[in-house]
mmCIF file of C-alpha atoms in Angstrom:
data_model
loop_
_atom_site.group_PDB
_atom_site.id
_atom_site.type_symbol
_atom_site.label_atom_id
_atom_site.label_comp_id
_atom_site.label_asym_id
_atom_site.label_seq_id
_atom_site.Cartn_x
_atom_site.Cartn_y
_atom_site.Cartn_z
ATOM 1 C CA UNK A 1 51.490 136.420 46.326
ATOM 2 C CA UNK A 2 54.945 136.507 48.136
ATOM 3 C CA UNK A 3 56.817 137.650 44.697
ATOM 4 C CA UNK A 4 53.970 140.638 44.179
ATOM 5 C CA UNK A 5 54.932 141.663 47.941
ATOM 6 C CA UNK A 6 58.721 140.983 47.703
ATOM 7 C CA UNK A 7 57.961 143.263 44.302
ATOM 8 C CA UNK A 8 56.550 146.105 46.371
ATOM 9 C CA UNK A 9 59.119 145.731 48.888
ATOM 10 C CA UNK A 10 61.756 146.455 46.238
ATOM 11 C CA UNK A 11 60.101 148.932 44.669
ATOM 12 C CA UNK A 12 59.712 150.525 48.130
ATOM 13 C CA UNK A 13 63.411 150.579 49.038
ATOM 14 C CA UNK A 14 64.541 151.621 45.688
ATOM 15 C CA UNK A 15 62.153 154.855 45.978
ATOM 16 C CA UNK A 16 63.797 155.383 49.212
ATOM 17 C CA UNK A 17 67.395 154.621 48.431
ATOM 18 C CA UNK A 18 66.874 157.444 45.199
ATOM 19 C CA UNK A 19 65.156 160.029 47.957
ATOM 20 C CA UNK A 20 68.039 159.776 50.277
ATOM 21 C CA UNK A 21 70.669 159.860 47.175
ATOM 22 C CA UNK A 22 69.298 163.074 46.069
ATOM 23 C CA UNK A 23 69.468 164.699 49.193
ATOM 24 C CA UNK A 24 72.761 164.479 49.508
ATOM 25 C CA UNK A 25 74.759 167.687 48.663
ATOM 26 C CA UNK A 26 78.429 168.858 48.557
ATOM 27 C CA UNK A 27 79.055 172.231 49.547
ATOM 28 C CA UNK A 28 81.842 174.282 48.173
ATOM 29 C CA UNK A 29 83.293 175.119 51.692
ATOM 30 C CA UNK A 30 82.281 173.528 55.140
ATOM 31 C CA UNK A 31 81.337 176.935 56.346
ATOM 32 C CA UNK A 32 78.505 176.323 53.579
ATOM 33 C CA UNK A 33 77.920 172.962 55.026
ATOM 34 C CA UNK A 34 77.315 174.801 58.518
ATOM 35 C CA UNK A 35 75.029 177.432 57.102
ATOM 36 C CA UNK A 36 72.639 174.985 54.872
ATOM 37 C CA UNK A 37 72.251 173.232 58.274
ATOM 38 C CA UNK A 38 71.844 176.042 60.271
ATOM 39 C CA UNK A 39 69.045 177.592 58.284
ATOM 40 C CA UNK A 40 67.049 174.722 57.134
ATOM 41 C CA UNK A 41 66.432 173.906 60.976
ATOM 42 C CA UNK A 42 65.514 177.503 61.669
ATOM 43 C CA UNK A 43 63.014 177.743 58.820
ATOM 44 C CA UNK A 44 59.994 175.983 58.576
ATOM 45 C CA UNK A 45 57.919 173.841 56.182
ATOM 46 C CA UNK A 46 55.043 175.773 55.029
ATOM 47 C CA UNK A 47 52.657 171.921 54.717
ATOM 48 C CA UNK A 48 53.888 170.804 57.752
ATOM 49 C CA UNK A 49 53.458 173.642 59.818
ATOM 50 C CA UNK A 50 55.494 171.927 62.536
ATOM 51 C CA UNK A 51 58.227 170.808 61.112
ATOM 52 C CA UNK A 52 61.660 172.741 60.411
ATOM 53 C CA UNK A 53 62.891 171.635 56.332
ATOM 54 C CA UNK A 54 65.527 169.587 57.881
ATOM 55 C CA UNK A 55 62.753 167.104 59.484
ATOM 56 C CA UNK A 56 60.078 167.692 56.752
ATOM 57 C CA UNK A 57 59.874 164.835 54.327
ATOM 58 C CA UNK A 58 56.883 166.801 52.009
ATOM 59 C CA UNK A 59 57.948 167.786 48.641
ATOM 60 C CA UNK A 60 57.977 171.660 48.947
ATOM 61 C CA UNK A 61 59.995 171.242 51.968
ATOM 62 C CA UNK A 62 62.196 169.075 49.768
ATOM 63 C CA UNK A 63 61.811 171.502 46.919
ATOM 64 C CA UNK A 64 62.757 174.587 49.718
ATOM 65 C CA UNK A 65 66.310 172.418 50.974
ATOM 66 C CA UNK A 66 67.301 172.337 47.273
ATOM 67 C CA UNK A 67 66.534 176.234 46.859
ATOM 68 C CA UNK A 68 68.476 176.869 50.087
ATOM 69 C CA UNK A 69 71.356 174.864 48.881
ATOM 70 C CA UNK A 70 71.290 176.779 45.560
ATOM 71 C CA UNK A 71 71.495 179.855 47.098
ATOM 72 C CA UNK A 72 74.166 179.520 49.597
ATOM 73 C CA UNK A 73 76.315 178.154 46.566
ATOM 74 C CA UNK A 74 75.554 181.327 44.559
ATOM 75 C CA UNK A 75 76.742 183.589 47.306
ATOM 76 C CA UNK A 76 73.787 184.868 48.698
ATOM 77 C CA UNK A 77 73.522 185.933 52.511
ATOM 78 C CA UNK A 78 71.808 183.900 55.488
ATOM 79 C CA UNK A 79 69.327 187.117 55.417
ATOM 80 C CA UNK A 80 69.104 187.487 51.369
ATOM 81 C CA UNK A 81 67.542 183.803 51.622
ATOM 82 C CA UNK A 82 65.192 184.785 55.078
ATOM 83 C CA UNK A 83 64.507 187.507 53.111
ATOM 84 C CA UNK A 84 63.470 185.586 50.226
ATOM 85 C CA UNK A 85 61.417 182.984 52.649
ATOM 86 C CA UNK A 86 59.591 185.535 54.540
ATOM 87 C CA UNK A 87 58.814 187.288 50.765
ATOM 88 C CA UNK A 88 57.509 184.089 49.189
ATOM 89 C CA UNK A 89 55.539 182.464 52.117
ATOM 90 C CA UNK A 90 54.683 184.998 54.655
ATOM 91 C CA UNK A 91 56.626 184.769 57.972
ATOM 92 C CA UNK A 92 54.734 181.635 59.200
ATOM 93 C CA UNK A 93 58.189 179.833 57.719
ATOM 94 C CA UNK A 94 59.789 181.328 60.498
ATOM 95 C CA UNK A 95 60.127 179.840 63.719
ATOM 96 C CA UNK A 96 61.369 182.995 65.754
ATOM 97 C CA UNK A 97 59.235 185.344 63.596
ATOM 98 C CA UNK A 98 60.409 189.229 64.040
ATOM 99 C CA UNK A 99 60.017 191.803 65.896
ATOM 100 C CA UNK A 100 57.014 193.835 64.472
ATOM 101 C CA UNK A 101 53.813 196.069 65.780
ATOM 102 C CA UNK A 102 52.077 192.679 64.199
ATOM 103 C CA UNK A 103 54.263 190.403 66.231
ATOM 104 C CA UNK A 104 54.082 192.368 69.683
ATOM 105 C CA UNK A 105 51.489 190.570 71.921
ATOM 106 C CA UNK A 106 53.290 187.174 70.427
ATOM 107 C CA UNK A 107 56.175 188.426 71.939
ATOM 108 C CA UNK A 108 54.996 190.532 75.094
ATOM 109 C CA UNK A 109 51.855 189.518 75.649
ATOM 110 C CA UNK A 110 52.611 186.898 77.966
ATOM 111 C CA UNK A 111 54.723 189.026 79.834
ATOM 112 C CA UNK A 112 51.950 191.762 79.919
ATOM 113 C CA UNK A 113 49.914 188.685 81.023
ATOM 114 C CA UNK A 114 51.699 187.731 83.845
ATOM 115 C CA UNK A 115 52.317 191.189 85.016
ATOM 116 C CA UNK A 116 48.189 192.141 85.360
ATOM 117 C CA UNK A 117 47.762 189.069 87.039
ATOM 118 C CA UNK A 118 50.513 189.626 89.554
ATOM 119 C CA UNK A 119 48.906 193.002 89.980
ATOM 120 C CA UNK A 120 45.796 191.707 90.691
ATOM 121 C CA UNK A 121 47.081 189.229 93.133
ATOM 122 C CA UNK A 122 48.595 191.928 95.119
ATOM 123 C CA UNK A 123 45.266 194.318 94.786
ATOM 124 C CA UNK A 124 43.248 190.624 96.368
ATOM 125 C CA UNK A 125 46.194 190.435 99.177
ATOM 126 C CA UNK A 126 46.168 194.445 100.068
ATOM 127 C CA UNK A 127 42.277 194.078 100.391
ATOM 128 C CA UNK A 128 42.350 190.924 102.452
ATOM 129 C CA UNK A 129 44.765 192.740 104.922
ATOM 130 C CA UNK A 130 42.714 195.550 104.865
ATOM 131 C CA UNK A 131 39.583 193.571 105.679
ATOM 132 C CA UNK A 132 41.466 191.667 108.453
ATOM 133 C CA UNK A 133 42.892 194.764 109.744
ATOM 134 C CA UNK A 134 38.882 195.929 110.233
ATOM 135 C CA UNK A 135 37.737 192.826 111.574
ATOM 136 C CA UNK A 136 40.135 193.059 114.527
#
């Protein structure tokens, strides 16, 4: 019993050793380095859902870093590979999603929000004074 679990324990850190190996990447030029980090933190993993690629450990998000890291080494832009994001899987991979007619109570509405119901606790304060003002 203790060599079938000592089995599985090996078997367990080798599969983990080779997922870590493969992960690692050299870039061409550090600015590369800095850009692959920069962008798999801003985009996210579309199984996850809350999880940027960097912190995803699901296959498409590992299948996504790899893509990213082919691209930056083949010259494309920060916005080419967005681009290419946003085109493939819909803007739900991106965290700060744009500014759009679709996106504009995500971004204003709880401004809008805020501003009806500080109206409306100055209309309840006016009346209240008004009311008090009558009463005396």
């Amino acid at each position: 019993m203790r060599c079938i679990k000592g089995i599985f324990l090996l078997c367990g850190m080798w599969l983990s050793l080779s997922a870590v190996a493969q992960e690692e990447m050299t870039f061409r030029t550090e600015l590369n380095k800095t850009r692959y980090q920069s962008l798999v933190e801003e985009l996210r993993c579309p199984k996850c859902q809350n999880q940027n690629l960097a912190d995803s450990g699901s296959g498409i998000a590992v299948d996504l870093r790899e893509q990213v890291y082919q691209m930056i080494e083949q010259g494309k832009t920060d916005q080419e590979i967005v681009d290419y994001m946003v085109a493939r899987y819909g803007e739900f991979v991106l965290y700060r999603p744009q500014h759009s007619t679709a996106t504009f109570l995500l971004w204003y509405g709880p401004f809008i929000l805020l501003g009806i119901g500080l109206l409306a606790f100055i209309f309840v304060v006016m009346t209240n004074r008004k009311r008090q003002g009558r009463a005396l």
